[in-house]
Coordinates of C-alpha atoms and ligand atoms in Angstrom, one line a residue:
X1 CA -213.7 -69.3 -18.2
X2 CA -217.6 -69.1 -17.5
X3 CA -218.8 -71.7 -15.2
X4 CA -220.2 -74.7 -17.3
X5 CA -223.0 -76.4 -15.5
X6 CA -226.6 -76.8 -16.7
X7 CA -227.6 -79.8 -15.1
X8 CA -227.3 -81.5 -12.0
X9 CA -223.9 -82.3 -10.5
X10 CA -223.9 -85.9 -11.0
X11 CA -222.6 -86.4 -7.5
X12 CA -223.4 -84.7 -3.5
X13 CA -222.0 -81.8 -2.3
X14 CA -220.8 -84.1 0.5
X15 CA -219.2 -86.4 -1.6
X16 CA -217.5 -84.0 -4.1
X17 CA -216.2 -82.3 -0.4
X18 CA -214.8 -85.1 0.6
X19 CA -213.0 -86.1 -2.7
X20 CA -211.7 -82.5 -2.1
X21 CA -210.1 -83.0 1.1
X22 CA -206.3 -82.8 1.9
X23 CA -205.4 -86.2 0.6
X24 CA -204.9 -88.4 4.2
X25 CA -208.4 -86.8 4.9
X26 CA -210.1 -87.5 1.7
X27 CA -212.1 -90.6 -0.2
X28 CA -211.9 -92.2 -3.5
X29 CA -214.7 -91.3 -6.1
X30 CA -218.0 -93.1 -5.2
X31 CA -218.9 -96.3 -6.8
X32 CA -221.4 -94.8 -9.1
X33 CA -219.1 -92.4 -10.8
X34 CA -218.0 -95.5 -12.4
X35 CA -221.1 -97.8 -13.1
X36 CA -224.3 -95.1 -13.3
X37 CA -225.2 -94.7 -17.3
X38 CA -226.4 -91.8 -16.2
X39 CA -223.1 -90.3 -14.5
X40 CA -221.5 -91.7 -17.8
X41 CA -224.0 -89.9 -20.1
X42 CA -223.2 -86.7 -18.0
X43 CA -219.5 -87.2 -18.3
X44 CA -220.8 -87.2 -22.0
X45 CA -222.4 -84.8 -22.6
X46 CA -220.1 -81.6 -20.2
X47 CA -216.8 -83.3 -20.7
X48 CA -216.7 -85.2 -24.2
X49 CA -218.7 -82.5 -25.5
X50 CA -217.6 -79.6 -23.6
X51 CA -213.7 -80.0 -23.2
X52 CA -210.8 -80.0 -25.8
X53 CA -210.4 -84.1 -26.7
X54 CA -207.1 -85.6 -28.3
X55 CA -208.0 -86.5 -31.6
X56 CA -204.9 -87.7 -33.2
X57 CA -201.6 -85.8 -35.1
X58 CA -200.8 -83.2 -37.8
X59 CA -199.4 -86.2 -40.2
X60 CA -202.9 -87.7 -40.2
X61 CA -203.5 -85.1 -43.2
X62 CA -200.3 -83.5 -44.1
X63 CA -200.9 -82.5 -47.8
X64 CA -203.7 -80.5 -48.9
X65 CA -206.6 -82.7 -49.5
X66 CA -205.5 -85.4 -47.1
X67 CA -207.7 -86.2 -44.5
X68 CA -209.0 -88.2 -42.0
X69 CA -212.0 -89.2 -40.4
X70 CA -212.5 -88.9 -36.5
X71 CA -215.2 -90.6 -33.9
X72 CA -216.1 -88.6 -30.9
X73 CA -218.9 -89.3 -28.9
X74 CA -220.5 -90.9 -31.8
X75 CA -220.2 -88.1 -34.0
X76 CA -218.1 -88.8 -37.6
X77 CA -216.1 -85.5 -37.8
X78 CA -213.7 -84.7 -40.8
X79 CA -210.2 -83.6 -40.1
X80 CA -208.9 -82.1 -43.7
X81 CA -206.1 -79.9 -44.8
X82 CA -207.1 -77.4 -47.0
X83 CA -205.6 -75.2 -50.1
X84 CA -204.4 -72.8 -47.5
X85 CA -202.4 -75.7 -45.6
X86 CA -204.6 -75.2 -42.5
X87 CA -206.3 -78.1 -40.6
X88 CA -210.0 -77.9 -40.3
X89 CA -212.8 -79.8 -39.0
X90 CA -216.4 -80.2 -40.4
X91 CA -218.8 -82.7 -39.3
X92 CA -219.3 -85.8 -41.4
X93 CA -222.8 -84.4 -42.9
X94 CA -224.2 -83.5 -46.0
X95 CA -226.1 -80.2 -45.6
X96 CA -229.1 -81.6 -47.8
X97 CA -230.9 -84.7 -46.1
X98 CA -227.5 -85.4 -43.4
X99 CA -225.6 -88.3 -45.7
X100 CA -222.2 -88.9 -44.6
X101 CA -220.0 -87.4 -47.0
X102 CA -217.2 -89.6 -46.6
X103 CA -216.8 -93.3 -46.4
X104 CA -213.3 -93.8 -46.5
X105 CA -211.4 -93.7 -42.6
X106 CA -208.6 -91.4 -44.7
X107 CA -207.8 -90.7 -48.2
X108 CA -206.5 -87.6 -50.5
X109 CA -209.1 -86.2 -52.5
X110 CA -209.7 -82.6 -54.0
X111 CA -213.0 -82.1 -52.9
X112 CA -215.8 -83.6 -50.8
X113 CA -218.7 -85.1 -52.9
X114 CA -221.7 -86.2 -51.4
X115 CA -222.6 -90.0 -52.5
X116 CA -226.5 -89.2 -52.4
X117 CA -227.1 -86.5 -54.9
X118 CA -223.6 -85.4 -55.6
X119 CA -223.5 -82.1 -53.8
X120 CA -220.3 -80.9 -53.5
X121 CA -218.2 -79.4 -51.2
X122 CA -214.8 -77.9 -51.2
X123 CA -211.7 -78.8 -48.9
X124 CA -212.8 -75.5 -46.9
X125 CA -216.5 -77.2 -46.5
X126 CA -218.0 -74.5 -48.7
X127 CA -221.0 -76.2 -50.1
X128 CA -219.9 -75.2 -54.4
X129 CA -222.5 -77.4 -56.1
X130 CA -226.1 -78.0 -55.9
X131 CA -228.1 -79.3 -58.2
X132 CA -231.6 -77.8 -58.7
X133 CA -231.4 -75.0 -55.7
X134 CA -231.6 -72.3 -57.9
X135 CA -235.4 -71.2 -57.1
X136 CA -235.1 -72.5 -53.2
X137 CA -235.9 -69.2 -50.8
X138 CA -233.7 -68.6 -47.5
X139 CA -231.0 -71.0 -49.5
X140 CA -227.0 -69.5 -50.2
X141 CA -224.5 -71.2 -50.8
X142 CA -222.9 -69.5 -47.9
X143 CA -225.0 -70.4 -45.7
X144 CA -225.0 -74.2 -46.5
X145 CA -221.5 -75.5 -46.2
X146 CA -220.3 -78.3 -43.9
X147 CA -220.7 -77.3 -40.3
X148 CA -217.2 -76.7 -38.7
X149 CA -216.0 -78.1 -35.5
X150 CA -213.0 -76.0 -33.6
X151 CA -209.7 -77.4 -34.3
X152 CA -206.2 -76.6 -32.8
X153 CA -202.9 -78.2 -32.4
X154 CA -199.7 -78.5 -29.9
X155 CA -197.1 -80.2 -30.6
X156 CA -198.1 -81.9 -33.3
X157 CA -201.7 -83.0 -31.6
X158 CA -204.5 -82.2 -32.9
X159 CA -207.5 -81.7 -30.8
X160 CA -211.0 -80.6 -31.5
X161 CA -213.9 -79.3 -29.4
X162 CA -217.2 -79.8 -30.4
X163 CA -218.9 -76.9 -28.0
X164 CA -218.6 -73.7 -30.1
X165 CA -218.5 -71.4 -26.8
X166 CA -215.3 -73.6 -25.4
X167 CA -212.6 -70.9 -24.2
X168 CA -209.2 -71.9 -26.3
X169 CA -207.2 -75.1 -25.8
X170 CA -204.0 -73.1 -24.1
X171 CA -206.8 -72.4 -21.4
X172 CA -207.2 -76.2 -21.0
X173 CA -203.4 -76.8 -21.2
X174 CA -202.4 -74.4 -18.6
X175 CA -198.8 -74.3 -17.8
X176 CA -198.3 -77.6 -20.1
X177 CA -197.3 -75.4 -22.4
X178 CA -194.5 -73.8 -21.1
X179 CA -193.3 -77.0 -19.4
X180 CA -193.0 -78.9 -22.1
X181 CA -191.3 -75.7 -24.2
X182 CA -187.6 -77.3 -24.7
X183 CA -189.9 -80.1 -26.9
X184 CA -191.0 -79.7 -30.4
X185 CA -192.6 -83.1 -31.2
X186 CA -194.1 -82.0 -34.2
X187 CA -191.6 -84.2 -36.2
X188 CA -193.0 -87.3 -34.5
X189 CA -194.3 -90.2 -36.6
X190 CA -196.0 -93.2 -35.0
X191 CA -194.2 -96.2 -35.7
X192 CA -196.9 -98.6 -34.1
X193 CA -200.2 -98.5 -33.3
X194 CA -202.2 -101.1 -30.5
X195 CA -206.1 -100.9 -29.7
X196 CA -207.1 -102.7 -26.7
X197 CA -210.8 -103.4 -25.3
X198 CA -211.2 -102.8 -21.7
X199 CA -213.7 -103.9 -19.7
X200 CA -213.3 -100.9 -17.1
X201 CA -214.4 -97.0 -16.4
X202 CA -212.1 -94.8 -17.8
X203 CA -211.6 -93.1 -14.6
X204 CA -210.3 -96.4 -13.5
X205 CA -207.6 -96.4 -16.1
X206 CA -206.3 -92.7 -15.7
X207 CA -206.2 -93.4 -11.7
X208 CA -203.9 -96.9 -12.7
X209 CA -201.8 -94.9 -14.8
X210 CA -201.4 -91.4 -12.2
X211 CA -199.5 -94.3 -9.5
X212 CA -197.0 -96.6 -9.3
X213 CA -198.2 -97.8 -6.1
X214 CA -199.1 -100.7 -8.3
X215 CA -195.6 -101.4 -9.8
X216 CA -193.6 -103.8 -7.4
X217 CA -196.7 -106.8 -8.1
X218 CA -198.0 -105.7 -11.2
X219 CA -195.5 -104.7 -13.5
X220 CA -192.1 -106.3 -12.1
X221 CA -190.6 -105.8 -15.6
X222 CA -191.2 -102.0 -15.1
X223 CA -190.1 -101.9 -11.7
X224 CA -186.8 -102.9 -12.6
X225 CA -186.1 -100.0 -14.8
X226 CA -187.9 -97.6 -13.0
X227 CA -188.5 -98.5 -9.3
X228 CA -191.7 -97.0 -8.0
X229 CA -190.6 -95.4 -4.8
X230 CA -187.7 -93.1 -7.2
X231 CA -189.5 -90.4 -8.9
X232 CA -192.1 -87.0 -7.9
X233 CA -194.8 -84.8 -9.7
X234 CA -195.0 -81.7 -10.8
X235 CA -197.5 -79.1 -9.2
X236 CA -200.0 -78.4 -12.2
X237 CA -202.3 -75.4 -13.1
X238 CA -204.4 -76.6 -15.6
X239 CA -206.1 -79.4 -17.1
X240 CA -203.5 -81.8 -16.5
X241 CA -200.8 -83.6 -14.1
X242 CA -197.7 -85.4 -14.1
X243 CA -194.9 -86.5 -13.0
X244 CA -191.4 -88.4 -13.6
X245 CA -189.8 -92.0 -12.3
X246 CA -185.7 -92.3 -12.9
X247 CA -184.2 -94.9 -14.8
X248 CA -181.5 -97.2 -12.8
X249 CA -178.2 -96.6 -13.9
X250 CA -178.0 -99.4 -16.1
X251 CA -181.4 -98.2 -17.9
X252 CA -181.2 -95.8 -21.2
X253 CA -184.9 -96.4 -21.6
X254 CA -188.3 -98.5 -20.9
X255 CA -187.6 -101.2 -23.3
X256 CA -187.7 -105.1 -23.0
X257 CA -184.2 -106.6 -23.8
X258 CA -183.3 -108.5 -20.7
X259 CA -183.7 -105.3 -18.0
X260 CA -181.2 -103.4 -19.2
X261 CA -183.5 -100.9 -21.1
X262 CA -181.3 -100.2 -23.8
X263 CA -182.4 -97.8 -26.4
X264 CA -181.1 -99.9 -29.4
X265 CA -179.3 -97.3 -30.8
X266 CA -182.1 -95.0 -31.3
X267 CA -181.0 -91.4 -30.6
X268 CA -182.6 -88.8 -28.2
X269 CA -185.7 -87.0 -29.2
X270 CA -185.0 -82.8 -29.8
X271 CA -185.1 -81.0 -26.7
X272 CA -184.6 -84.0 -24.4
X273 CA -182.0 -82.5 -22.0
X274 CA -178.9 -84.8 -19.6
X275 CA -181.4 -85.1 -17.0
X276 CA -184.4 -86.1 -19.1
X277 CA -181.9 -89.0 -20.3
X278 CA -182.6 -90.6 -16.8
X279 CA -186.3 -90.0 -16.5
X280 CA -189.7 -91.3 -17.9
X281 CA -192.1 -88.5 -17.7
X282 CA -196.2 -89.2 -17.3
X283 CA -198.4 -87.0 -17.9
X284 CA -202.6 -87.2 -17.9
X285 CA -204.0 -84.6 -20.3
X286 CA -207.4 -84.2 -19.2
X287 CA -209.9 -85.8 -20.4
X288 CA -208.5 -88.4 -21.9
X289 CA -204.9 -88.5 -22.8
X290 CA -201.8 -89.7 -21.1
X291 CA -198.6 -88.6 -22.9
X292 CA -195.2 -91.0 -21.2
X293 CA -192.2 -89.2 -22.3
X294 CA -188.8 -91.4 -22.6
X295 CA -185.8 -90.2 -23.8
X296 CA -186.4 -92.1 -27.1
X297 CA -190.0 -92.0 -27.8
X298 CA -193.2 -90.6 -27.0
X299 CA -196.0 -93.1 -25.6
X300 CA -199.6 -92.0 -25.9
X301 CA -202.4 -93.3 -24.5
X302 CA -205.9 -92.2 -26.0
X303 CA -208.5 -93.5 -24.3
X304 CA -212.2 -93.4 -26.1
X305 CA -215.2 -93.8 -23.5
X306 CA -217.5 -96.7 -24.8
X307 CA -219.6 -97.2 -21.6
X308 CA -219.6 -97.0 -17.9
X309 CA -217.6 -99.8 -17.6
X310 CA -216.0 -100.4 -21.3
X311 CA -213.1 -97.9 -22.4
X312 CA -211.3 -98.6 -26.3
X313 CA -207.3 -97.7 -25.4
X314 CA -205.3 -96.4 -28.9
X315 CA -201.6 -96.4 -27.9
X316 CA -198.9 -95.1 -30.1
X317 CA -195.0 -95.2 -30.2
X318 CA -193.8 -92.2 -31.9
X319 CA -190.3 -91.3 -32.5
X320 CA -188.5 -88.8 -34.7
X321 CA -189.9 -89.4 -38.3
X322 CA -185.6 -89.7 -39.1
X323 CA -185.0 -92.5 -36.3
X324 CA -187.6 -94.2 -38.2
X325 CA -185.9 -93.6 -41.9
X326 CA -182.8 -94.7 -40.2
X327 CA -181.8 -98.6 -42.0
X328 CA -182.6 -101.4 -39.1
X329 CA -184.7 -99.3 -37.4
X330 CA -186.7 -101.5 -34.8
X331 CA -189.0 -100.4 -31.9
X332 CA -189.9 -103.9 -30.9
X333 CA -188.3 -103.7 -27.5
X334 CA -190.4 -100.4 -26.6
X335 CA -193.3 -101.8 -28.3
X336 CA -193.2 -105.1 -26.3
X337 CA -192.3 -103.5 -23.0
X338 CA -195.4 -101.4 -23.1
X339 CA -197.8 -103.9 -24.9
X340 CA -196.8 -106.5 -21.6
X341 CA -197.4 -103.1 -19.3
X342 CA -200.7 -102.0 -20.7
X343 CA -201.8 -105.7 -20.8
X344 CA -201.0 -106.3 -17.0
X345 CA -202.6 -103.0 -15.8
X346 CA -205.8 -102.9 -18.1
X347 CA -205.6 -106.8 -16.5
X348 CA -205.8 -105.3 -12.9
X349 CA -208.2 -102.0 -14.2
X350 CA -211.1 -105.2 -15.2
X351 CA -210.6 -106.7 -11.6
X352 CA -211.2 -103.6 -10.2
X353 CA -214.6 -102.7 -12.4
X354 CA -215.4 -106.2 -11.2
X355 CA -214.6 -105.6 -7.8
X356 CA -216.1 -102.5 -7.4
X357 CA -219.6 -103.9 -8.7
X358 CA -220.7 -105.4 -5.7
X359 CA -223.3 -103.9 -2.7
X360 CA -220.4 -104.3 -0.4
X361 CA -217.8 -101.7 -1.9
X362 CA -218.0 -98.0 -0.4
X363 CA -215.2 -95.0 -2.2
X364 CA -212.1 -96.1 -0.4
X365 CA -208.8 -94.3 0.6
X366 CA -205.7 -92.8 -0.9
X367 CA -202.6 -93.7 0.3
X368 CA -199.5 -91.9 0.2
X369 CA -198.3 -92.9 -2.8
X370 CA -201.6 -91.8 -4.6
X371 CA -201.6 -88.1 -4.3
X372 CA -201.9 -88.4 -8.1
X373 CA -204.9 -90.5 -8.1
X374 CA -206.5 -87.4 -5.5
X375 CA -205.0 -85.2 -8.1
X376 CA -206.6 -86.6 -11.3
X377 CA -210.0 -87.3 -9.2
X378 CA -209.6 -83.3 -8.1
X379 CA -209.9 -82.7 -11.7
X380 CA -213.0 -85.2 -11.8
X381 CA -215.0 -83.1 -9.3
X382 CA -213.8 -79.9 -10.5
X383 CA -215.8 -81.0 -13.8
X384 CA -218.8 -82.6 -11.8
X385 CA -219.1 -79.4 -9.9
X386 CA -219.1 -77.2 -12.5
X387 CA -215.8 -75.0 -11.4
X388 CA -214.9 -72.2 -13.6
X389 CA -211.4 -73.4 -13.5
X390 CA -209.3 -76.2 -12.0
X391 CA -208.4 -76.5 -8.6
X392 CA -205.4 -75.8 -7.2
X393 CA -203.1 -79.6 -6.4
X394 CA -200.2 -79.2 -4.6
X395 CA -199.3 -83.0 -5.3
X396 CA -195.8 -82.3 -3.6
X397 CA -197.3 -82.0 -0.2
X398 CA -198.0 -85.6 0.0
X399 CA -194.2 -86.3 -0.1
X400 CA -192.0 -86.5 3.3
X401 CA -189.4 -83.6 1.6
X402 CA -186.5 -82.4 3.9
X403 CA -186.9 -78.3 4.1
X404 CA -184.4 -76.2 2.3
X405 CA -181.4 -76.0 4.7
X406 CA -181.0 -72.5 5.6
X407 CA -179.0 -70.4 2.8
X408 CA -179.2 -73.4 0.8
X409 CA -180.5 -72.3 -3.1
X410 CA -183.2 -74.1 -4.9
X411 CA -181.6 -76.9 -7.0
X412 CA -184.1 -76.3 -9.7
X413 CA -182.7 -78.9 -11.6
X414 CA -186.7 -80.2 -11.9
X415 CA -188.2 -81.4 -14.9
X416 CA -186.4 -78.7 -16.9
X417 CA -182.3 -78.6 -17.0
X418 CA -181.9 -75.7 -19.3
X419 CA -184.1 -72.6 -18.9
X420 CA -184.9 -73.2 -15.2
X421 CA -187.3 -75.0 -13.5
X422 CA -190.3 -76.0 -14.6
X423 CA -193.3 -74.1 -13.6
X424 CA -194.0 -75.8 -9.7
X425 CA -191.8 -78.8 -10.7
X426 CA -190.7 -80.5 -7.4
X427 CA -187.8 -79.3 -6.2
X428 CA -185.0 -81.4 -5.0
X429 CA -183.9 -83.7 -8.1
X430 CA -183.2 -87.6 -7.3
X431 CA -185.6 -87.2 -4.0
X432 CA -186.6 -90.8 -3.2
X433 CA -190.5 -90.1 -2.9
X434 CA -193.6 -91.9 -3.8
X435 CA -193.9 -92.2 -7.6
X436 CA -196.3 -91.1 -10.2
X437 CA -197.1 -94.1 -12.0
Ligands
LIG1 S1 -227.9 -86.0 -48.9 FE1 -226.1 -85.2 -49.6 S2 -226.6 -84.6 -51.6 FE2 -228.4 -85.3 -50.8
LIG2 FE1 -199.4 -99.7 -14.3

């Protein structure tokens, strides 16, 4: 990866150092990472711009023709499939005098027609009619079709990148990849969507979501299914983190029905393995993604910058497209479980953009149960710096882990229960340790 930075850091040497720090040593982000426009328009312009960003899933446009429109950063992009089958992105602009060429937020149509003066493009975004071009000089065809934006997909994602020299998504994803290989959540359909305003940083809302320092007084609902000291992380290499919190024995999942967390009959996900049955996985997908995997569904959390201090959430429940064909299918519980969650963080993410306003607030502390925070703000600075790749977190340091008896082999048992352990998953399964959420 070639280093990224044109402009300014947006922070000190000093106080991306100390972010940096081994975690009892180090400091919280300074204040105006999360209320200077200009760090925001910075964050903008080399993260937004620069990185690999969520956009939404495969079934958005799953026949040719279908497709979908997508906001990042301002920009209107289309997401179509084409003849071929393939997923492509084009910005939302006619090539003549820059009309958006579609109004609708989705639709099926066979090709793209502008609504000014009718040029036409085709579901590949070669530009195929234009009336009165044919005497124009330095003017093909060719040469005038909708301008592409990079697409890929994993898992049934799709993300786009709107800075043509961006090295490829698996560099972003690191070892997600192969951690998450049992999964194929292609087959995923959302069953409900919920937008939420919130008047905080976005920063702010990945750090609330990387602990569960928080739980006990915040989310006691939560905290009965998964208490927050019962869980670890996982040692990432790449553009992410995460970790995992157990279910009690009486929990099958993070549902609201009285505690008990019942999956209501909903089978397991593909790939989900005896010892994923008794976790809830978290993950952060840098930038802007976090991906909570339960043995039933698959919450996700896209977060859309508006402001320094304004972040629009869009959280989906997916589960298997045939749980959801099955008669009396009903993801209420889930759905209310995490709607009551997300309501009582984002409640405690506003406080804290409030808070953090005044003169009198210098970066704070992490404690020991926020090594995930420190990881996710590593990840921060790694960006404001301009690193040519992310730094190394060794998240399980933070945790008070008996050594290995002598002779004794590595459980392994980690994140992964077929196919060995996952790639710097914790070892030591059922460790009582801090907790990632
Ligand atoms: S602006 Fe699109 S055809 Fe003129
Ligand atoms: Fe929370």
């Amino acid at each position: 990866m070639t280093a990224r930075i044109e402009l300014p850091a947006p922070l000190t040497e000093a106080e991306i150092a100390s972010v940096r720090r081994e975690y009892r040593a180090a400091s919280l982000l300074p204040k105006r990472a999360y209320h200077d426009p200009a760090i925001f328009d910075w964050e903008r312009a080399h993260v937004v711009r620069k990185d690999w960003v969520l956009v939404g899933r495969e079934e958005d446009a799953p026949q040719p023709g279908t497709y979908t429109l997508v906001e990042l950063d301002g920009e209107s992009l289309i997401v179509v499939r084409g003849q071929d089958r393939e997923l492509r992105a084009f910005f939302n602009v006619c090539r003549h005098r820059g009309t958006a060429v579609a109004e609708e937020a989705c639709g099926k149509v066979v090709r793209f027609q502008c609504p000014y003066h009718a040029w036409i493009y085709d579901l590949e975004g070669h530009l195929v009619r234009a009336k009165h071009t044919e005497d124009l000089e330095d003017f093909s065809f060719e040469r005038f079709g909708l301008a592409t934006v990079r697409l890929e997909t994993w898992q049934g994602f799709v993300f786009v990148n709107l800075d043509r020299e961006a090295e490829p998504l698996a560099d972003q994803l690191g070892d997600l990849v192969d951690h998450w290989s049992r999964f194929d959540f292609r087959s995923l359909r959302s069953a409900k969507r919920v937008e939420y305003d919130v008047a905080a940083n976005w920063k702010f809302v990945a750090e609330n979501y990387s602990e569960c320092y928080h739980c006990p007084g915040v989310h006691p609902q939560l905290n009965k299914l998964t208490p927050y000291d019962l869980g670890g992380d996982f040692d990432p290499h790449g553009g992410w983190q995460g970790g995992w919190m157990e279910l009690v024995d009486a929990a099958e999942t993070m549902s609201l029905d009285g505690g008990h967390g019942s999956k209501a009959g909903r089978p397991s996900m593909a790939g989900i393995t005896e010892l994923d049955e008794r976790r809830i996985y978290y993950y952060v997908l840098w930038p802007t993604t976090f991906l909570s995997i339960h043995p039933d569904y698959l919450l996700v959390h896209r977060l859309v910058p508006q402001g320094p201090d304004r972040t629009l959430i869009v959280c989906d429940w997916l589960f298997e497209a045939e749980t959801i064909a099955t008669p009396g299918f009903d993801p209420s519980d889930a759905v209310a479980f995490w709607d009551l969650t997300n309501r009582q963080d984002w409640h405690v993410c506003e406080l804290q953009q409030r808070g953090t306003r005044s003169s009198s607030w210098v970066a704070g502390r992490y404690t020991d149960a926020e090594a995930s925070v420190h990881a996710f703000d590593q990840m921060v600075v790694d960006r404001y710096s301009g690193a040519s790749s992310w730094s190394q977190r060794v998240v399980r340091e933070r945790y008070d882990v008996p050594p290995p008896k002598p002779g004794a082999s590595d459980e392994g048992g980690d994140g992964v229960a077929t196919g060995g352990p996952a790639p710097g998953a914790r070892t030591g399964a059922r460790t009582k340790a801090a907790a990632t959420r």
